[in-house]
Short mmCIF file of C-alpha atoms and ligand atoms in Angstrom, two decimals:
data_model
loop_
_atom_site.label_atom_id
_atom_site.label_comp_id
_atom_site.label_asym_id
_atom_site.label_seq_id
_atom_site.Cartn_x
_atom_site.Cartn_y
_atom_site.Cartn_z
CA UNK A 2 31.94 70.81 203.00
CA UNK A 3 33.43 68.44 200.45
CA UNK A 4 35.52 70.50 198.05
CA UNK A 5 35.10 67.92 195.31
CA UNK A 6 31.33 68.14 195.63
CA UNK A 7 31.55 71.92 195.49
CA UNK A 8 33.33 71.65 192.14
CA UNK A 9 31.06 68.80 191.02
CA UNK A 10 33.95 66.48 190.26
CA UNK A 11 34.99 63.08 191.56
CA UNK A 12 37.91 62.60 193.94
CA UNK A 13 39.85 61.04 191.07
CA UNK A 14 39.31 63.99 188.74
CA UNK A 15 42.37 65.13 186.79
CA UNK A 16 43.63 68.69 187.22
CA UNK A 17 42.16 69.41 183.82
CA UNK A 18 38.73 68.17 184.78
CA UNK A 19 38.86 70.31 187.90
CA UNK A 20 39.87 73.35 185.89
CA UNK A 21 37.12 72.79 183.34
CA UNK A 22 34.45 72.26 185.96
CA UNK A 23 35.60 75.34 187.85
CA UNK A 24 35.38 77.50 184.77
CA UNK A 25 31.91 76.33 184.00
CA UNK A 26 30.69 76.90 187.58
CA UNK A 27 32.48 80.20 188.01
CA UNK A 28 30.76 81.49 184.90
CA UNK A 29 27.41 80.25 186.03
CA UNK A 30 27.58 81.67 189.56
CA UNK A 31 29.61 84.77 188.86
CA UNK A 32 28.06 87.62 190.92
CA UNK A 33 27.97 89.80 187.87
CA UNK A 34 25.81 87.27 186.12
CA UNK A 35 23.54 86.99 189.18
CA UNK A 36 23.11 90.53 190.50
CA UNK A 37 21.70 90.67 193.99
CA UNK A 38 21.56 86.91 194.33
CA UNK A 39 23.15 86.18 197.69
CA UNK A 40 22.97 82.44 197.24
CA UNK A 41 24.81 82.60 193.93
CA UNK A 42 27.42 84.82 195.55
CA UNK A 43 27.98 82.38 198.40
CA UNK A 44 28.15 79.52 195.98
CA UNK A 45 30.64 81.47 193.87
CA UNK A 46 32.85 81.99 196.91
CA UNK A 47 32.69 78.33 197.80
CA UNK A 48 33.65 77.44 194.27
CA UNK A 49 36.61 79.79 194.35
CA UNK A 50 37.73 78.48 197.71
CA UNK A 51 37.50 74.87 196.54
CA UNK A 52 39.40 75.68 193.37
CA UNK A 53 42.12 77.51 195.25
CA UNK A 54 42.92 74.25 197.02
CA UNK A 55 42.13 71.60 194.44
CA UNK A 56 43.87 73.40 191.58
CA UNK A 57 47.22 73.15 193.35
CA UNK A 58 48.41 69.54 193.40
CA UNK A 59 50.37 70.10 196.59
CA UNK A 60 47.42 71.63 198.46
CA UNK A 61 45.07 69.07 196.98
CA UNK A 62 47.21 66.26 198.33
CA UNK A 63 47.20 67.84 201.78
CA UNK A 64 43.44 68.21 201.58
CA UNK A 65 43.04 64.58 200.53
CA UNK A 66 45.16 63.44 203.43
CA UNK A 67 43.69 65.65 206.13
CA UNK A 68 40.78 67.82 205.13
CA UNK A 69 40.47 69.41 208.57
CA UNK A 70 43.40 71.71 207.91
CA UNK A 71 41.28 73.61 205.48
CA UNK A 72 38.32 74.31 207.70
CA UNK A 73 37.62 76.70 210.48
CA UNK A 74 39.90 79.30 209.00
CA UNK A 75 37.01 81.50 207.90
CA UNK A 76 37.34 80.52 204.30
CA UNK A 77 34.95 81.45 201.57
CA UNK A 78 31.39 80.31 201.83
CA UNK A 79 31.26 80.45 205.59
CA UNK A 80 30.04 84.01 205.99
CA UNK A 81 26.93 85.25 207.70
CA UNK A 82 23.81 86.47 206.01
CA UNK A 83 23.69 90.07 204.87
CA UNK A 84 26.22 91.86 202.76
CA UNK A 85 28.33 94.46 204.46
CA UNK A 86 31.02 96.49 202.84
CA UNK A 87 33.84 94.29 204.02
CA UNK A 88 32.17 91.30 202.56
CA UNK A 89 31.79 92.95 199.23
CA UNK A 90 35.35 94.19 198.98
CA UNK A 91 36.47 90.71 199.91
CA UNK A 92 34.43 89.48 197.01
CA UNK A 93 36.09 91.95 194.73
CA UNK A 94 39.45 90.90 196.06
CA UNK A 95 38.40 87.43 195.10
CA UNK A 96 38.25 88.44 191.48
CA UNK A 97 42.00 88.65 191.48
CA UNK A 98 41.97 84.89 191.68
CA UNK A 99 39.88 84.72 188.58
CA UNK A 100 43.08 84.90 186.61
CA UNK A 101 43.37 81.29 187.56
CA UNK A 102 40.04 80.42 186.03
CA UNK A 103 41.29 81.29 182.64
CA UNK A 104 44.65 79.67 182.99
CA UNK A 105 46.67 82.88 183.18
CA UNK A 106 46.88 86.10 185.09
CA UNK A 107 44.76 88.91 183.77
CA UNK A 108 47.75 90.90 182.61
CA UNK A 109 49.25 88.36 180.25
CA UNK A 110 47.99 88.20 176.78
CA UNK A 111 48.29 84.57 175.88
CA UNK A 112 48.00 81.19 177.43
CA UNK A 113 51.30 80.81 179.16
CA UNK A 114 53.68 77.95 179.02
CA UNK A 115 52.70 75.95 182.05
CA UNK A 116 54.29 72.96 183.63
CA UNK A 117 52.14 69.82 183.58
CA UNK A 118 50.56 68.73 186.83
CA UNK A 119 52.29 66.25 189.10
CA UNK A 120 50.61 62.89 189.46
CA UNK A 121 50.61 60.59 192.46
CA UNK A 122 49.89 56.90 192.06
CA UNK A 123 49.93 54.18 194.69
CA UNK A 124 51.87 50.96 194.46
CA UNK A 125 51.13 48.03 196.74
CA UNK A 126 54.20 46.21 198.00
CA UNK A 127 54.63 42.95 199.85
CA UNK A 128 56.59 43.19 203.09
CA UNK A 129 59.48 41.35 201.44
CA UNK A 130 59.63 43.59 198.35
CA UNK A 131 59.59 46.70 200.51
CA UNK A 132 62.40 45.29 202.62
CA UNK A 133 64.62 44.13 199.76
CA UNK A 134 63.69 46.73 197.19
CA UNK A 135 62.08 45.92 193.86
CA UNK A 136 61.73 47.24 190.34
CA UNK A 137 58.12 47.23 189.27
CA UNK A 138 55.71 48.79 186.78
CA UNK A 139 52.82 51.05 187.64
CA UNK A 140 49.91 52.12 185.46
CA UNK A 141 49.68 55.91 185.37
CA UNK A 142 46.63 57.74 184.02
CA UNK A 143 48.33 60.66 182.39
CA UNK A 144 47.45 63.65 180.20
CA UNK A 145 49.73 63.57 177.18
CA UNK A 146 50.14 66.17 174.50
CA UNK A 147 47.81 65.20 171.68
CA UNK A 148 49.83 63.78 168.81
CA UNK A 149 47.25 64.73 166.22
CA UNK A 150 47.38 68.50 166.80
CA UNK A 151 50.76 68.61 168.61
CA UNK A 152 49.06 69.98 171.68
CA UNK A 153 47.53 73.07 170.07
CA UNK A 154 43.94 71.79 170.15
CA UNK A 155 43.38 72.99 166.58
CA UNK A 156 42.71 70.56 163.75
CA UNK A 157 45.82 69.77 161.69
CA UNK A 158 46.45 72.51 159.14
CA UNK A 159 44.70 75.16 161.26
CA UNK A 160 45.87 77.21 164.25
CA UNK A 161 44.14 78.81 167.20
CA UNK A 162 43.70 82.54 166.82
CA UNK A 163 43.56 85.33 169.38
CA UNK A 164 40.02 86.20 170.44
CA UNK A 165 39.05 89.50 168.76
CA UNK A 166 36.52 90.45 171.47
CA UNK A 167 38.92 90.51 174.39
CA UNK A 168 42.18 90.77 172.52
CA UNK A 169 43.37 87.55 174.14
CA UNK A 170 42.86 88.69 177.72
CA UNK A 171 39.94 86.37 178.32
CA UNK A 172 38.26 89.04 180.44
CA UNK A 173 35.96 91.93 179.72
CA UNK A 174 35.76 94.92 182.06
CA UNK A 175 32.50 96.64 182.77
CA UNK A 176 31.83 99.69 184.95
CA UNK A 177 29.32 99.09 187.66
CA UNK A 178 28.81 101.99 190.03
CA UNK A 179 31.97 102.37 192.07
CA UNK A 180 33.58 99.26 190.76
CA UNK A 181 34.88 98.00 187.50
CA UNK A 182 33.98 94.36 187.37
CA UNK A 183 35.74 91.88 185.17
CA UNK A 184 33.81 89.07 183.62
CA UNK A 185 34.98 86.20 181.49
CA UNK A 186 34.84 86.94 177.81
CA UNK A 187 31.70 85.37 176.42
CA UNK A 188 33.14 84.85 172.97
CA UNK A 189 36.12 82.72 173.93
CA UNK A 190 34.85 81.55 177.32
CA UNK A 191 37.91 83.07 178.98
CA UNK A 192 40.42 81.15 176.91
CA UNK A 193 41.68 84.25 175.14
CA UNK A 194 41.84 82.35 171.91
CA UNK A 195 39.47 80.73 169.56
CA UNK A 196 39.83 77.37 167.93
CA UNK A 197 37.64 77.36 164.85
CA UNK A 198 38.18 73.75 163.94
CA UNK A 199 38.96 71.74 167.09
CA UNK A 200 41.20 68.72 166.73
CA UNK A 201 39.01 65.65 166.43
CA UNK A 202 41.22 63.54 168.67
CA UNK A 203 41.45 65.75 171.77
CA UNK A 204 38.33 67.83 171.14
CA UNK A 205 40.38 71.03 171.24
CA UNK A 206 41.95 70.47 174.63
CA UNK A 207 45.43 69.78 173.28
CA UNK A 208 45.92 66.85 175.64
CA UNK A 209 44.61 63.32 175.70
CA UNK A 210 44.30 60.93 178.61
CA UNK A 211 46.31 57.75 178.37
CA UNK A 212 47.29 54.99 180.69
CA UNK A 213 51.04 54.74 180.66
CA UNK A 214 53.16 51.99 182.18
CA UNK A 215 56.05 53.42 184.12
CA UNK A 216 58.95 51.45 185.53
CA UNK A 217 59.86 52.41 189.07
CA UNK A 218 62.66 51.28 191.31
CA UNK A 219 61.59 51.00 194.95
CA UNK A 220 64.68 51.22 197.20
CA UNK A 221 65.37 48.54 199.80
CA UNK A 222 63.83 49.43 203.14
CA UNK A 223 60.91 51.38 201.63
CA UNK A 224 58.45 52.50 204.25
CA UNK A 225 54.71 52.63 204.04
CA UNK A 226 53.44 55.84 202.36
CA UNK A 227 56.89 56.79 201.15
CA UNK A 228 57.00 58.72 197.89
CA UNK A 229 59.40 57.97 195.08
CA UNK A 230 59.70 60.86 192.64
CA UNK A 231 60.15 60.27 188.95
CA UNK A 232 60.81 63.63 187.30
CA UNK A 233 59.05 64.46 184.05
CA UNK A 234 56.66 61.51 184.06
CA UNK A 235 53.57 63.46 185.15
CA UNK A 236 51.09 65.26 182.90
CA UNK A 237 52.33 66.97 179.76
CA UNK A 238 52.83 70.73 180.03
CA UNK A 239 50.80 73.25 178.05
CA UNK A 240 52.06 75.42 175.24
CA UNK A 241 55.40 73.66 175.29
CA UNK A 242 55.78 73.80 179.08
CA UNK A 243 57.67 70.97 180.81
CA UNK A 244 55.90 67.83 182.01
CA UNK A 245 55.02 67.44 185.68
CA UNK A 246 56.52 64.80 187.93
CA UNK A 247 55.26 61.42 188.91
CA UNK A 248 55.15 60.41 192.57
CA UNK A 249 54.83 56.74 193.35
CA UNK A 250 53.49 56.26 196.85
CA UNK A 251 54.18 52.94 198.54
CA UNK A 252 51.49 51.00 200.37
CA UNK A 253 53.39 48.34 202.26
CA UNK A 254 51.61 45.19 203.39
CA UNK A 255 51.59 44.79 207.16
CA UNK A 256 53.60 41.94 208.57
CA UNK A 257 51.92 39.72 211.17
CA UNK A 258 55.05 39.68 213.34
CA UNK A 259 57.27 42.68 212.58
CA UNK A 260 56.05 46.21 213.17
CA UNK A 261 57.97 49.04 211.60
CA UNK A 262 59.17 51.91 213.80
CA UNK A 263 61.29 54.30 211.76
CA UNK A 264 64.05 52.14 210.33
CA UNK A 265 63.68 49.68 213.21
CA UNK A 266 61.45 46.65 213.43
CA UNK A 267 59.79 45.65 216.66
CA UNK A 268 59.03 42.00 217.34
CA UNK A 269 57.14 40.68 220.36
CA UNK A 270 58.71 37.46 221.63
CA UNK A 271 57.16 35.22 224.29
CA UNK A 272 59.56 33.75 226.87
CA UNK A 273 58.66 31.26 229.58
CA UNK A 274 58.76 32.48 233.18
CA UNK A 275 61.55 30.01 233.83
CA UNK A 276 63.65 31.42 230.96
CA UNK A 277 62.99 34.92 232.26
CA UNK A 278 63.99 33.98 235.80
CA UNK A 279 67.03 31.84 235.00
CA UNK A 280 68.22 33.66 231.89
CA UNK A 281 68.42 32.00 228.48
CA UNK A 282 69.66 32.28 224.95
CA UNK A 283 66.71 32.41 222.58
CA UNK A 284 66.29 32.38 218.79
CA UNK A 285 64.35 35.28 217.33
CA UNK A 286 63.18 35.54 213.69
CA UNK A 287 64.78 38.22 211.52
CA UNK A 288 62.70 40.42 209.18
CA UNK A 289 64.74 39.32 206.17
CA UNK A 290 64.55 35.59 207.04
CA UNK A 291 66.61 33.35 209.31
CA UNK A 292 67.05 33.92 213.00
CA UNK A 293 69.21 35.86 215.39
CA UNK A 294 70.31 34.86 218.91
CA UNK A 295 69.33 37.01 221.84
CA UNK A 296 70.78 36.49 225.29
CA UNK A 297 68.33 37.10 228.13
CA UNK A 298 69.96 37.81 231.49
CA UNK A 299 68.62 36.08 234.60
CA UNK A 300 65.77 38.08 236.08
CA UNK A 301 64.47 39.49 232.79
CA UNK A 302 61.24 41.39 233.38
CA UNK A 303 58.09 41.30 231.30
CA UNK A 304 58.12 44.00 228.58
CA UNK A 305 61.91 44.34 228.58
CA UNK A 306 63.35 45.35 225.19
CA UNK A 307 66.59 44.19 223.62
CA UNK A 308 68.19 45.82 220.63
CA UNK A 309 69.82 43.74 217.91
CA UNK A 310 71.92 46.25 215.98
CA UNK A 311 71.73 46.21 212.19
CA UNK A 312 68.99 43.59 212.03
CA UNK A 313 66.30 46.14 211.09
CA UNK A 314 65.32 47.63 207.74
CA UNK A 315 67.88 49.01 205.32
CA UNK A 316 67.69 52.80 205.33
CA UNK A 317 66.03 53.59 202.02
CA UNK A 318 67.97 56.86 201.66
CA UNK A 319 71.35 55.20 202.12
CA UNK A 320 70.57 52.72 199.32
CA UNK A 321 70.52 49.89 201.80
CA UNK A 322 74.00 50.35 203.19
CA UNK A 323 72.97 51.46 206.64
CA UNK A 324 70.46 49.46 208.58
CA UNK A 325 68.05 50.00 211.43
CA UNK A 326 67.78 47.73 214.44
CA UNK A 327 65.58 44.88 215.51
CA UNK A 328 63.88 45.60 218.81
CA UNK A 329 62.99 42.42 220.67
CA UNK A 330 60.28 42.96 223.23
CA UNK A 331 59.81 39.99 225.54
CA UNK A 332 56.55 38.99 227.15
CA UNK A 333 56.69 36.52 230.00
CA UNK A 334 54.33 33.58 229.57
CA UNK A 335 52.81 32.02 232.67
CA UNK A 336 51.60 28.40 232.27
CA UNK A 337 47.84 28.12 232.27
CA UNK A 338 47.83 24.55 233.58
CA UNK A 339 50.26 22.70 235.82
CA UNK A 340 50.83 19.01 236.29
CA UNK A 341 50.86 17.72 239.84
CA UNK A 342 54.63 17.46 240.04
CA UNK A 343 55.09 21.00 238.59
CA UNK A 344 52.68 22.32 241.14
CA UNK A 345 54.64 20.74 243.96
CA UNK A 346 57.88 22.27 242.70
CA UNK A 347 56.33 25.73 242.56
CA UNK A 348 54.80 25.35 245.99
CA UNK A 349 58.20 24.37 247.30
CA UNK A 350 59.65 27.45 245.60
CA UNK A 351 57.01 29.68 247.17
CA UNK A 352 57.83 28.29 250.58
CA UNK A 353 61.52 28.78 249.97
CA UNK A 354 61.17 32.42 248.86
CA UNK A 355 58.52 33.36 251.40
CA UNK A 356 58.23 36.72 249.69
CA UNK A 357 55.69 39.50 249.67
CA UNK A 358 55.83 41.12 246.19
CA UNK A 359 53.19 43.68 247.15
CA UNK A 360 55.03 44.95 250.18
CA UNK A 361 56.23 48.07 248.31
CA UNK A 362 52.80 48.82 246.96
CA UNK A 363 51.28 48.98 250.44
CA UNK A 364 54.19 50.92 251.80
CA UNK A 365 53.51 53.61 249.20
CA UNK A 366 49.83 53.65 250.15
CA UNK A 367 50.70 54.14 253.79
CA UNK A 368 52.98 57.11 253.20
CA UNK A 369 50.44 59.12 251.20
ZN1 LIG B 605 44.49 67.23 169.43
ZN1 LIG B 606 37.69 86.54 174.30
#
């Protein structure tokens, strides 16, 4: 089940679009509007479940990153056929969440001051920029308070008024057998207030979507998928609430040679079998440019790792003052072709050593 499909919005939908779509669907499939319609009821539960997750930026992000977390937990919309009592009371319990549909809890009388939603945008970084740090600009699609109506949604010179039908609650209660069911107010559509002349710029929403350029400083040593928080640069709040935050998520280009491991870099370095056997001093490239010397002892084995302290990535949190390490992992290269003279030398070596490197292996077989 794709929660975005359930709410009939795209994956890129703003929190506002999600809220609007939810309201529309919740009204359409509300059990009270579809008495005895099991399909509508299931659909309603799915819608609520999807909204519970997608309406909360934090949960939505988790869902986007790993949707599996949200399944298999017996969530809404996964129930069996046939309504039993438990099912129904669960449905009633679900109405509590309806407060969310209308942007407030059922007990408050007005639209509350709400903080704007946080926004996450990605920024692509070259390996070098991530390593050294960079100040860059990102385009942020953001909901800003409408300048025309100052965020009220009402045309200049007019003001929204409290809905007379529901007294601003956005809900109407109706007795139905044992239960009192609440339904969204049909007059104000659950808003609790009525805008007689909507602002022509924002269409009554109070916010407008803009693309804003935001300057962001990426610290040296930034890792892939790291988030840099810029407070107050997210969506505008409602009713004078504070703006949300902006999170800039780094997408760091992969390097063909250096692989990041925490604050360390790992580099695979080929060494000849002669270097490995005799020992050698080799030059190894550094992530930031230039080289570093690494001393291989005689008898270095394939896969052996050497640590060059402080030659890794700057630790982003320390503002570049502390650094990780460079891990040099050697792989022993065996020549694919030998000249006649080389062959003779190796044959002479074999004769000299007269060794059996598999002796241990067979010993172990024999003892088992
Ligand atoms: Zn406006
Ligand atoms: Zn109303």
